[in-house]
Every structure is written in structure tokens, then in C-alpha cells.
CSV table of C-alpha atoms and ligand atoms in Angstrom, one decimal:
chain,number,residue,atom,x,y,z
A,141,MET,CA,73.7,80.6,-93.1
A,142,ARG,CA,75.8,77.5,-93.4
A,143,ALA,CA,79.4,77.6,-94.6
A,144,THR,CA,80.1,76.1,-97.8
A,145,GLY,CA,82.9,75.8,-100.2
A,146,PRO,CA,85.7,73.3,-101.1
A,147,GLU,CA,87.4,73.5,-97.7
A,148,GLY,CA,84.2,72.6,-95.8
A,149,PRO,CA,83.1,74.5,-92.9
A,150,LEU,CA,85.8,73.5,-90.4
A,151,ALA,CA,88.5,75.4,-92.1
A,152,ALA,CA,86.3,78.5,-92.1
A,153,ILE,CA,85.5,78.0,-88.5
A,154,ALA,CA,89.1,77.6,-87.5
A,155,ARG,CA,90.0,80.9,-89.4
A,156,ARG,CA,87.3,82.8,-87.6
A,157,LEU,CA,88.5,81.3,-84.3
A,158,ALA,CA,92.1,82.3,-85.0
A,159,ARG,CA,91.3,85.8,-85.7
A,160,ALA,CA,88.8,86.3,-82.8
A,161,GLU,CA,89.8,88.4,-80.0
A,162,ALA,CA,87.5,86.4,-77.8
A,163,SER,CA,85.5,83.1,-78.2
A,164,VAL,CA,83.4,81.0,-76.0
A,165,CYS,CA,82.1,77.4,-76.1
A,166,LEU,CA,78.9,76.3,-74.4
A,167,THR,CA,78.8,72.5,-73.8
A,168,GLY,CA,76.1,70.1,-72.9
A,169,ALA,CA,75.7,66.6,-72.0
A,170,GLY,CA,76.5,65.5,-75.5
A,171,VAL,CA,80.0,66.3,-75.0
A,172,SER,CA,80.3,63.6,-72.2
A,173,ALA,CA,78.5,61.1,-74.0
A,174,GLU,CA,81.4,59.6,-75.8
A,175,SER,CA,82.9,59.2,-72.2
A,176,GLY,CA,79.9,57.0,-71.2
A,177,ILE,CA,78.0,59.5,-69.5
A,178,PRO,CA,74.2,59.3,-70.4
A,179,THR,CA,72.7,62.5,-71.8
A,180,PHE,CA,69.4,63.7,-70.4
A,181,ARG,CA,67.0,63.7,-73.4
A,182,ASP,CA,68.1,60.8,-75.6
A,183,ALA,CA,64.8,58.9,-76.3
A,184,ALA,CA,66.5,55.4,-75.3
A,185,THR,CA,69.4,56.1,-73.0
A,186,GLY,CA,68.5,59.7,-71.7
A,187,LEU,CA,68.2,60.0,-68.0
A,188,TRP,CA,65.1,61.9,-68.1
A,189,SER,CA,63.4,59.2,-70.2
A,190,ARG,CA,64.1,56.6,-67.4
A,191,PHE,CA,63.9,58.6,-64.1
A,192,ASP,CA,61.6,61.4,-62.9
A,193,PRO,CA,63.6,64.6,-62.6
A,194,GLU,CA,60.9,66.0,-60.1
A,195,GLN,CA,61.7,63.2,-57.9
A,196,LEU,CA,65.4,63.2,-58.2
A,197,ALA,CA,66.4,66.8,-59.2
A,198,SER,CA,64.5,69.2,-56.9
A,199,VAL,CA,64.7,70.2,-53.3
A,200,ASP,CA,61.2,68.7,-52.6
A,201,GLY,CA,62.4,65.4,-54.0
A,202,PHE,CA,65.4,65.3,-51.8
A,203,ARG,CA,63.4,66.3,-48.7
A,204,ASN,CA,60.8,63.7,-49.5
A,205,ASN,CA,63.4,60.7,-50.0
A,206,PRO,CA,66.9,61.9,-49.3
A,207,ASN,CA,68.4,58.4,-49.4
A,208,LEU,CA,66.9,57.6,-52.8
A,209,VAL,CA,68.1,61.0,-54.3
A,210,TRP,CA,71.5,60.6,-52.7
A,211,ARG,CA,72.0,57.2,-54.1
A,212,TRP,CA,70.9,58.2,-57.4
A,213,TYR,CA,73.7,61.0,-57.3
A,214,ARG,CA,76.1,58.5,-55.9
A,215,GLU,CA,75.7,56.5,-59.1
A,216,ARG,CA,76.5,59.7,-61.2
A,217,VAL,CA,79.4,60.4,-59.0
A,218,GLN,CA,80.7,56.7,-59.5
A,219,ALA,CA,80.0,56.9,-63.4
A,220,VAL,CA,82.0,60.3,-63.5
A,221,GLN,CA,84.8,58.6,-61.3
A,222,ASP,CA,84.9,55.7,-63.9
A,223,ALA,CA,84.8,57.9,-67.0
A,224,ARG,CA,87.8,59.4,-68.9
A,225,PRO,CA,87.8,62.6,-70.9
A,226,ASN,CA,87.2,61.8,-74.5
A,227,PRO,CA,88.7,63.4,-77.7
A,228,GLY,CA,86.1,66.1,-77.5
A,229,HIS,CA,87.0,67.3,-74.1
A,230,ILE,CA,90.8,67.2,-75.1
A,231,ALA,CA,90.2,69.2,-78.2
A,232,LEU,CA,88.4,72.0,-76.3
A,233,ALA,CA,91.4,72.1,-73.8
A,234,ARG,CA,93.6,72.5,-76.9
A,235,LEU,CA,91.5,75.2,-78.2
A,236,ALA,CA,91.7,77.0,-75.0
A,237,ARG,CA,95.5,76.8,-75.0
A,238,SER,CA,95.9,77.9,-78.6
A,239,LEU,CA,93.4,80.7,-78.6
A,240,GLU,CA,93.4,84.0,-76.7
A,241,GLY,CA,90.4,84.6,-74.6
A,242,PHE,CA,88.6,81.3,-75.1
A,243,THR,CA,86.2,80.7,-72.2
A,244,THR,CA,84.3,77.3,-71.7
A,245,VAL,CA,80.9,77.3,-70.2
A,246,THR,CA,79.3,74.2,-69.5
A,247,GLN,CA,76.0,72.8,-68.3
A,248,ASN,CA,77.6,69.6,-67.2
A,249,VAL,CA,78.2,68.6,-63.6
A,250,ASP,CA,81.0,66.4,-64.2
A,251,ASP,CA,84.7,67.4,-64.1
A,252,LEU,CA,85.8,65.9,-67.5
A,253,HIS,CA,86.7,69.2,-69.0
A,254,GLU,CA,89.0,70.0,-66.1
A,255,ARG,CA,90.3,66.4,-66.4
A,256,ALA,CA,91.0,67.0,-70.0
A,257,GLY,CA,93.1,70.2,-69.2
A,258,SER,CA,90.6,73.1,-69.4
A,259,ALA,CA,90.9,75.7,-66.6
A,260,ASP,CA,88.4,78.1,-65.3
A,261,VAL,CA,85.5,76.2,-66.6
A,262,VAL,CA,82.1,78.1,-65.8
A,263,HIS,CA,79.8,75.4,-64.4
A,264,LEU,CA,76.4,76.9,-64.9
A,265,HIS,CA,74.7,74.0,-63.5
A,266,GLY,CA,77.0,73.4,-60.6
A,267,ARG,CA,79.1,70.5,-59.9
A,268,LEU,CA,78.3,67.0,-58.6
A,269,THR,CA,81.0,67.1,-55.9
A,270,ALA,CA,80.6,70.7,-54.7
A,271,TYR,CA,78.7,69.4,-51.8
A,272,ARG,CA,76.7,71.8,-49.4
A,273,CYS,CA,74.4,71.7,-46.6
A,274,LEU,CA,70.8,71.9,-47.7
A,275,GLU,CA,69.6,74.0,-44.6
A,276,CYS,CA,72.5,76.4,-44.1
A,277,GLY,CA,74.4,76.2,-47.4
A,278,THR,CA,77.8,75.6,-45.8
A,279,PRO,CA,80.2,74.0,-48.3
A,280,VAL,CA,81.5,70.7,-47.3
A,281,GLN,CA,84.5,68.7,-48.7
A,282,LEU,CA,83.7,64.9,-48.9
A,283,ASP,CA,86.4,62.2,-49.5
A,284,LEU,CA,85.5,59.5,-52.1
A,285,ALA,CA,84.2,57.1,-49.2
A,286,GLN,CA,81.8,59.6,-48.1
A,287,ARG,CA,80.6,60.6,-51.6
A,288,LEU,CA,79.9,56.9,-52.2
A,289,ALA,CA,78.2,56.2,-48.8
A,290,ALA,CA,74.7,54.8,-48.8
A,291,GLU,CA,73.2,57.9,-47.1
A,292,PRO,CA,73.8,61.7,-47.1
A,293,PRO,CA,76.2,63.0,-44.4
A,294,VAL,CA,74.7,65.6,-42.1
A,295,CYS,CA,76.1,69.0,-41.6
A,296,ALA,CA,78.8,69.7,-38.7
A,297,ALA,CA,77.2,73.2,-38.3
A,298,CYS,CA,73.4,72.7,-38.3
A,299,ALA,CA,72.9,68.9,-38.6
A,300,GLY,CA,71.0,69.5,-41.9
A,301,LEU,CA,71.4,67.0,-44.8
A,302,ILE,CA,74.4,67.4,-47.3
A,303,ARG,CA,73.3,67.6,-50.8
A,304,PRO,CA,75.2,67.5,-54.3
A,305,GLY,CA,76.2,71.1,-55.6
A,306,VAL,CA,74.0,70.8,-58.8
A,307,VAL,CA,71.4,73.2,-59.6
A,308,TRP,CA,68.0,71.4,-59.2
A,309,PHE,CA,64.6,72.2,-61.1
A,310,GLY,CA,63.2,75.3,-59.6
A,311,GLU,CA,66.5,76.8,-58.4
A,312,LEU,CA,68.3,79.9,-59.7
A,313,LEU,CA,71.7,79.6,-61.3
A,314,ASP,CA,74.5,81.1,-59.4
A,315,ALA,CA,74.5,84.8,-60.3
A,316,ASN,CA,78.1,85.2,-60.4
A,317,LEU,CA,78.6,82.3,-62.9
A,318,TRP,CA,75.8,83.6,-65.1
A,319,GLU,CA,77.7,87.0,-65.2
A,320,GLN,CA,80.7,85.3,-66.4
A,321,ALA,CA,78.9,83.3,-69.1
A,322,TYR,CA,76.8,86.4,-70.1
A,323,ALA,CA,80.1,88.4,-70.3
A,324,ALA,CA,81.9,85.8,-72.3
A,325,CYS,CA,79.0,85.8,-74.8
A,326,GLN,CA,78.8,89.4,-75.1
A,327,GLN,CA,82.5,89.7,-76.0
A,328,ALA,CA,82.8,86.7,-78.2
A,329,ASP,CA,83.4,86.9,-81.9
A,330,VAL,CA,82.8,83.1,-82.2
A,331,MET,CA,80.6,80.9,-80.2
A,332,LEU,CA,80.8,77.0,-80.1
A,333,VAL,CA,77.6,75.4,-79.1
A,334,VAL,CA,78.5,71.5,-78.6
A,335,GLY,CA,76.4,68.8,-77.5
A,336,THR,CA,73.3,70.7,-75.9
A,337,SER,CA,69.7,70.3,-76.8
A,338,GLY,CA,69.1,73.9,-76.1
A,339,LEU,CA,65.9,73.1,-74.1
A,340,VAL,CA,66.9,74.3,-70.8
A,341,TRP,CA,67.0,78.0,-70.0
A,342,PRO,CA,68.5,80.3,-69.2
A,343,ALA,CA,71.6,78.4,-70.5
A,344,ALA,CA,69.9,78.0,-73.8
A,345,GLU,CA,69.7,81.9,-74.2
A,346,LEU,CA,73.4,82.4,-74.3
A,347,PRO,CA,73.8,81.5,-78.1
A,348,LEU,CA,71.1,83.9,-78.8
A,349,LEU,CA,72.7,86.6,-76.6
A,350,ALA,CA,75.9,86.0,-78.2
A,351,ARG,CA,74.5,86.2,-81.8
A,352,ARG,CA,72.9,89.5,-80.9
A,353,ALA,CA,76.1,90.7,-79.7
A,354,GLY,CA,77.7,89.9,-83.0
A,355,ALA,CA,79.4,86.4,-82.5
A,356,HIS,CA,79.4,83.8,-85.3
A,357,VAL,CA,77.5,80.8,-83.7
A,358,VAL,CA,78.5,77.4,-84.7
A,359,GLU,CA,76.7,74.3,-83.6
A,360,VAL,CA,78.3,71.0,-83.3
A,361,ASN,CA,75.7,68.2,-82.7
A,362,PRO,CA,74.6,65.0,-84.5
A,363,GLU,CA,71.2,66.3,-84.7
A,364,ASP,CA,69.2,69.4,-85.2
A,365,THR,CA,68.2,71.2,-81.9
A,366,GLU,CA,66.2,74.1,-80.6
A,367,LEU,CA,69.2,76.3,-81.2
A,368,THR,CA,69.9,75.2,-84.9
A,369,GLY,CA,67.8,78.1,-86.2
A,370,TRP,CA,70.0,80.4,-84.3
A,371,ALA,CA,73.2,79.0,-85.5
A,372,ASP,CA,75.4,80.6,-88.5
A,373,THR,CA,77.0,77.4,-89.1
A,374,CYS,CA,76.0,73.7,-88.3
A,375,VAL,CA,78.5,70.9,-88.2
A,376,ARG,CA,76.6,67.6,-87.9
A,377,GLY,CA,78.5,64.9,-86.2
A,378,ARG,CA,79.9,63.9,-82.6
A,379,SER,CA,82.1,66.2,-80.8
A,380,GLY,CA,84.7,63.6,-80.2
A,381,GLU,CA,85.1,63.4,-84.0
A,382,ILE,CA,84.5,67.1,-85.0
A,383,LEU,CA,86.4,69.0,-82.3
A,384,PRO,CA,89.8,67.3,-82.8
A,385,LEU,CA,89.7,68.1,-86.5
A,386,LEU,CA,88.8,71.6,-85.5
A,387,ALA,CA,91.7,72.0,-83.1
A,388,ASP,CA,94.1,70.5,-85.6
A,389,GLN,CA,93.0,73.2,-88.0
A,390,VAL,CA,93.4,76.0,-85.5
A,391,GLU,CA,96.8,74.8,-84.3
A,392,ARG,CA,98.0,74.8,-87.9
A,393,ILE,CA,97.0,78.4,-88.4
A,394,VAL,CA,98.2,79.8,-84.9
A,395,SER,CA,101.4,77.9,-84.8
B,695,LIG,P1,70.4,67.1,-73.6
B,695,LIG,O1,70.4,65.4,-72.9
B,695,LIG,O2,69.0,67.7,-73.4
B,695,LIG,O3,71.0,67.0,-75.0
B,695,LIG,C1,72.0,66.3,-75.3
B,695,LIG,C2,72.5,66.8,-76.7
B,695,LIG,O4,73.7,66.2,-77.0
B,695,LIG,C3,71.4,66.4,-77.7
B,695,LIG,O5,71.2,67.6,-78.6
B,695,LIG,C4,72.2,65.3,-78.7
B,695,LIG,O6,71.9,65.2,-80.0
B,695,LIG,C5,73.6,65.7,-78.3
B,695,LIG,N1,74.6,64.7,-78.5
B,695,LIG,C6,74.5,63.3,-78.2
B,695,LIG,N2,75.6,62.7,-78.5
B,695,LIG,C7,76.6,63.7,-78.9
B,695,LIG,C8,77.9,63.6,-79.2
B,695,LIG,N3,78.7,62.5,-79.2
B,695,LIG,N4,78.5,64.8,-79.7
B,695,LIG,C9,77.8,65.9,-79.7
B,695,LIG,N5,76.6,65.9,-79.3
B,695,LIG,C10,75.8,64.9,-78.9
B,695,LIG,O7,71.5,67.5,-72.6
B,695,LIG,P2,71.7,69.0,-72.2
B,695,LIG,O8,71.5,70.1,-73.4
B,695,LIG,O9,73.1,69.2,-71.6
B,695,LIG,O10,70.3,70.4,-66.1
B,695,LIG,O11,70.6,69.4,-71.0
B,695,LIG,C11,70.6,70.6,-70.4
B,695,LIG,C12,70.3,70.4,-69.0
B,695,LIG,O12,69.2,69.6,-68.8
B,695,LIG,C13,71.4,69.7,-68.2
B,695,LIG,O13,72.4,70.5,-67.7
B,695,LIG,C14,70.5,69.2,-67.0
B,695,LIG,C15,69.3,68.7,-67.7
B,695,LIG,O14,68.0,68.7,-66.9
B,695,LIG,C16,70.4,70.2,-64.8
B,695,LIG,O15,70.9,69.4,-64.2
B,695,LIG,C17,70.1,71.6,-64.1
């Protein structure tokens, strides 16, 4: 069911958010698109339409050609370093400040939510710069020069290669992060689903879990997705345009 009426859907969503005891937002690559970070599945600009995920985003790919994979992620690190949070990220940070019990769960490996002011973001697919040893798993802090080096550094403990802290194909999500995301969806009265194609599981299951637990699910995306059929309300448009309007309405209600 889609919200209708003279006020449009945003006013109704804002009222739901303002009276919710808890709410959650799941974001995907679309929320960072307006910061110039390419999404994965856009037919023209998406990363996976131009690069082979098996080669670049898997343990086997890294073992086969560590320098190639490292340099590909080095470009991602540089792109994020050069990017700025966009109005969508900033609006989500405003919502988190205005609302009680607002949890941000992201599939994105960039830090643009944090740089926009969101705290305690649940990074389901890891973080680009949470490096660790491929072999022994020891976490490693790298400075910018090391992150942008031509080859992966080696682990001081076991001489294994250092890898980016992202979840690669075939790897399990961190159980603790999944628990946090799951709990937020179980408790939420409203769930915003922003800028994700809903094609990658188990993240794509979260809106279904939230809805089954009673949440009103709102999709914000310029296009229909796999999750559209599960949404109670769909708002078609870019997150950088829609979310600031929503944050304005919420702030008007709660202030
Ligand atoms: P996708 O590239 O699959 O989907 C991006 C979504 O963002 C699409 O539905 C677009 O319509 C939408 N979009 C584009 N521009 C937008 C904008 N300005 N505002 C709002 N939405 C916009 O990206 P994800 O769903 O995030 O996994 O992909 C999920 C996972 O697949 C990623 O986390 C990554 C990838 O493989 C890992 O790295 C493990």
C-alpha cells in the first residue's frame, strides 16, 4: 500500500517516525552515489558491470593476484577519501539526532555516514579501512600512505598479506553486526530502505524481517527494486533530495 493524500507521503512518514519508539534505516550504494561513489549494479556506471567480482572481491581472487585486488581497493579508498558526504547522508544523521532509537545499518564500506555525523553505524559488509591479516586475522591500522601503497603490506605477526576489511563473496557476515541489525529490525516501528537494489542476501532479508515484526517499511529509491513489493510506502527519487525533505518534516514535528 502506498501513502496517498494531499500532504504526500513524506508528511505521513515523518509522523510515523516521530511517534515510533524505534526505527531503523538500511542503506546501500545508492546513498553514496551523489557523493560520486559508483554503485554496483547500475548498467552503465556500476562497478560489477565493469569489473569481475569473483576476481576482485573474493579470497581466491586476492590469493591469485594480491596486487591487482589491492590496487583496485586502493582506488576505492582514494575515491572515498576524495568524496564528501552528500545531503542524503547528512539528513540521516539529522534523523538519528532527532529521533529516539534510530539505528543506521549500511551495506556500504565507505565512512560517509560517520563523516556526516551518524554514530554507531552498523557496517554489515565491513569497512574499507578496517584492515586485517588474510592469514591470522590480526587487525592492522594503516596510515594513508600505506593504504595508498602499490602493494599490500604484510602482517607483523605472521607475514601474511593485509587485506581490506570488507566482506567478500563467499564470506559470512560478522555475527555480532548481524545480531545488531536483526535486533534493530525486530524492534523498529518504521524502517527506511534507501539506495539498495535488495539483491544481496542476507542484508536484503532485513526489510522482510522488519515488516514481519510489524514495521512500516519505506523504500527511497529512484527505481523499483527487489524490495519494492515488500514496502508499505515507496518514495521515488534520489536520497539526496528526498531525505532532507523528510528530515525537515521530522524536525518540525519533534521540535
Ligand atoms: P546496488 O548497486 O546493487 O544498488 C544500488 C541502488 O541504489 C539501486 O537500486 C539504484 O536504483 C539506487 N540508487 C542509485 N542512485 C541513487 C540515489 N541517488 N538515491 C537513492 N538510490 C539510488 O548496491 P547495493 O544494493 O548497495 O556487497 O549492493 C549491495 C551489495 O552488493 C554491496 O554492499 C556490495 C555489492 O556486491 C559487498 O561488497 C559484500
